[in-house]
Amino acid sequence: MLNKIKALKQEIESATAVTQDELEQYRLHFISKKGELTNLFQELKNIPTDKKREFGQALNEIKQLAQSKFRDLVSDLERKKSIPAGTDADLTLPAYDPVGSVHPITATRNRIIEIFKRIGFNVADGPEIEDDWHNFTALNFPPDHPAREMQDTFFIEKNPDILLRTHTSNVQIRLMKKQKPPIRAIMPGRVFRNEAISARAHCIFHQVEGLYVDENVSFKDLKATLFYFAKEMFGKSTKIRFRPSYFPFTEPSAEIDISCFICGGSGCNICKYTGWVEIAGSGMVHPNVLENCDTDSGKFTGFAFGMGIERIAMLKYQIKDLRLFTENDIRFLQQFKTMI
Ligand code: PHE
């Protein structure tokens, strides 16, 4: 009887059904009440009791095999039926989803814009290829000031007055030159610095600049605005702190840190065990900058800030390597599919 089972197993395994008839034959032959398997089950009563268990098990296994093979044959046949005659297209294959996903930098930029729009900021734009005056001089960088060194610049060889902007602060100048206060704008865009590409640096990255100039704008407004942003972006319980810093175009200047939203301030590897992470540079617009843009510094004051979009995205989504943003690896990009 074991031999019979073995032979039946082979028969089942090699069975095919190209037509509905063949499928029906398979069913009749193997699994119907009058089929081979039923015969074998009937023979079971002739088997000595001590062997019954072994044979019973073997028979049950083969019954399952026959049934699952039947299901396979049914679905194979269904699939074949759906192929239009004369082609080999398989219409039952899962569809390729051609809908792309929003790049995480775009999504982060949109989110930042959306938050500032709610509190009255317009979006402004400026050129990526800039002259020295708008990128440095008008922003109160004296010609040989070491602060220029902090932003290793791509100059155009043929005309060293032309450069790739090192920050979005050039748009502050362009905006104030063409528009009288009140000005309340955010300015997202690409910036360029001569940096070796690594997990933490790239020669092209994105910033968002913010500028608010009007009568009686104070440091208090800067604090409240950035505090609002931090809570909207990173969660309601976020705290902020201002650390004194230096930028030629703001006075006083401050780096803005937020409480680490990963560990809540108790210390982790994201905040390097300090409880705080830096998100932006900021300060009160330097009177020289206002004057360079024909804005009366006796009448108007303002604040400005600048933040790296990659940095915000890396913090928010815990992305450890900046290079992922430009490698276009679909496995990385698709993870942002649900974002807008
Ligand atoms: N432009 C500065 C930078 O790129 C950031 C900044 C913008 C600081 C506005 C203060 C005010 O580092």
PDB file of N, CA and C and ligand atoms in Angstrom, residues 151 166-169 172 193 207 209-210 247 249-250 253-254 280-283 304-307, ligand 1:
ATOM      1  N   GLN A 151      31.684  80.372   5.211  1.00  0.00           N
ATOM      2  CA  GLN A 151      30.837  79.869   4.124  1.00  0.00           C
ATOM      3  C   GLN A 151      31.717  79.724   2.881  1.00  0.00           C
ATOM      4  N   THR A 166      25.641  81.325  -0.853  1.00  0.00           N
ATOM      5  CA  THR A 166      26.036  80.405   0.221  1.00  0.00           C
ATOM      6  C   THR A 166      24.928  80.271   1.252  1.00  0.00           C
ATOM      7  N   HIS A 167      23.944  81.149   1.177  1.00  0.00           N
ATOM      8  CA  HIS A 167      22.795  81.084   2.086  1.00  0.00           C
ATOM      9  C   HIS A 167      21.619  81.801   1.404  1.00  0.00           C
ATOM     10  N   THR A 168      20.436  81.664   1.998  1.00  0.00           N
ATOM     11  CA  THR A 168      19.269  82.325   1.407  1.00  0.00           C
ATOM     12  C   THR A 168      19.144  83.777   1.890  1.00  0.00           C
ATOM     13  N   SER A 169      20.118  84.236   2.678  1.00  0.00           N
ATOM     14  CA  SER A 169      20.029  85.606   3.213  1.00  0.00           C
ATOM     15  C   SER A 169      20.089  86.657   2.105  1.00  0.00           C
ATOM     16  N   GLN A 172      16.781  88.315   1.598  1.00  0.00           N
ATOM     17  CA  GLN A 172      16.452  89.427   2.524  1.00  0.00           C
ATOM     18  C   GLN A 172      16.758  90.757   1.837  1.00  0.00           C
ATOM     19  N   ARG A 193      27.820  75.403  -0.978  1.00  0.00           N
ATOM     20  CA  ARG A 193      29.094  75.645  -0.283  1.00  0.00           C
ATOM     21  C   ARG A 193      30.093  74.580  -0.688  1.00  0.00           C
ATOM     22  N   GLN A 207      17.871  75.846   2.362  1.00  0.00           N
ATOM     23  CA  GLN A 207      17.595  76.638   3.568  1.00  0.00           C
ATOM     24  C   GLN A 207      16.232  77.303   3.444  1.00  0.00           C
ATOM     25  N   GLU A 209      14.867  80.989   4.785  1.00  0.00           N
ATOM     26  CA  GLU A 209      15.170  82.236   5.471  1.00  0.00           C
ATOM     27  C   GLU A 209      13.851  82.829   5.947  1.00  0.00           C
ATOM     28  N   GLY A 210      13.879  83.538   7.047  1.00  0.00           N
ATOM     29  CA  GLY A 210      12.683  84.267   7.491  1.00  0.00           C
ATOM     30  C   GLY A 210      13.055  85.710   7.760  1.00  0.00           C
ATOM     31  N   PHE A 247      26.459  86.588  13.787  1.00  0.00           N
ATOM     32  CA  PHE A 247      26.320  86.704  12.333  1.00  0.00           C
ATOM     33  C   PHE A 247      26.527  88.179  12.022  1.00  0.00           C
ATOM     34  N   PHE A 249      25.153  90.044   9.943  1.00  0.00           N
ATOM     35  CA  PHE A 249      23.934  90.747   9.521  1.00  0.00           C
ATOM     36  C   PHE A 249      22.854  90.815  10.580  1.00  0.00           C
ATOM     37  N   THR A 250      23.122  90.244  11.761  1.00  0.00           N
ATOM     38  CA  THR A 250      22.145  90.379  12.851  1.00  0.00           C
ATOM     39  C   THR A 250      22.861  90.801  14.131  1.00  0.00           C
ATOM     40  N   SER A 253      22.675  88.291  17.910  1.00  0.00           N
ATOM     41  CA  SER A 253      22.433  87.058  17.146  1.00  0.00           C
ATOM     42  C   SER A 253      22.288  85.884  18.105  1.00  0.00           C
ATOM     43  N   ALA A 254      21.580  84.890  17.648  1.00  0.00           N
ATOM     44  CA  ALA A 254      21.407  83.704  18.507  1.00  0.00           C
ATOM     45  C   ALA A 254      21.213  82.449  17.671  1.00  0.00           C
ATOM     46  N   ALA A 280      18.321  76.468  14.020  1.00  0.00           N
ATOM     47  CA  ALA A 280      18.377  77.680  13.184  1.00  0.00           C
ATOM     48  C   ALA A 280      19.339  78.708  13.754  1.00  0.00           C
ATOM     49  N   GLY A 281      19.777  79.628  12.845  1.00  0.00           N
ATOM     50  CA  GLY A 281      20.491  80.830  13.276  1.00  0.00           C
ATOM     51  C   GLY A 281      19.492  81.979  13.199  1.00  0.00           C
ATOM     52  N   SER A 282      19.689  83.001  14.022  1.00  0.00           N
ATOM     53  CA  SER A 282      18.698  84.080  14.025  1.00  0.00           C
ATOM     54  C   SER A 282      19.272  85.350  14.642  1.00  0.00           C
ATOM     55  N   GLY A 283      18.479  86.396  14.612  1.00  0.00           N
ATOM     56  CA  GLY A 283      18.882  87.626  15.298  1.00  0.00           C
ATOM     57  C   GLY A 283      18.066  88.819  14.822  1.00  0.00           C
ATOM     58  N   ALA A 304      15.464  88.220  11.713  1.00  0.00           N
ATOM     59  CA  ALA A 304      15.682  87.276  10.614  1.00  0.00           C
ATOM     60  C   ALA A 304      16.114  85.946  11.211  1.00  0.00           C
ATOM     61  N   PHE A 305      15.844  84.896  10.461  1.00  0.00           N
ATOM     62  CA  PHE A 305      16.348  83.577  10.881  1.00  0.00           C
ATOM     63  C   PHE A 305      16.613  82.753   9.640  1.00  0.00           C
ATOM     64  N   GLY A 306      17.433  81.744   9.797  1.00  0.00           N
ATOM     65  CA  GLY A 306      17.704  80.854   8.668  1.00  0.00           C
ATOM     66  C   GLY A 306      17.881  79.447   9.181  1.00  0.00           C
ATOM     67  N   MET A 307      17.244  78.494   8.492  1.00  0.00           N
ATOM     68  CA  MET A 307      17.417  77.102   8.926  1.00  0.00           C
ATOM     69  C   MET A 307      17.631  76.181   7.733  1.00  0.00           C
TER      70      MET A 307
HETATM   71  N1  PHE B   1      22.521  82.813   6.853  1.00  0.00           N
HETATM   72  C1  PHE B   1      22.883  82.149   8.080  1.00  0.00           C
HETATM   73  C2  PHE B   1      23.637  80.859   7.729  1.00  0.00           C
HETATM   74  O1  PHE B   1      23.497  80.354   6.633  1.00  0.00           O
HETATM   75  C3  PHE B   1      21.679  81.819   8.926  1.00  0.00           C
HETATM   76  C4  PHE B   1      20.964  83.050   9.451  1.00  0.00           C
HETATM   77  C5  PHE B   1      19.946  83.622   8.731  1.00  0.00           C
HETATM   78  C6  PHE B   1      21.340  83.600  10.656  1.00  0.00           C
HETATM   79  C7  PHE B   1      19.287  84.752   9.225  1.00  0.00           C
HETATM   80  C8  PHE B   1      20.705  84.720  11.147  1.00  0.00           C
HETATM   81  C9  PHE B   1      19.676  85.281  10.441  1.00  0.00           C
HETATM   82  O2  PHE B   1      24.358  80.303   8.534  1.00  0.00           O
END
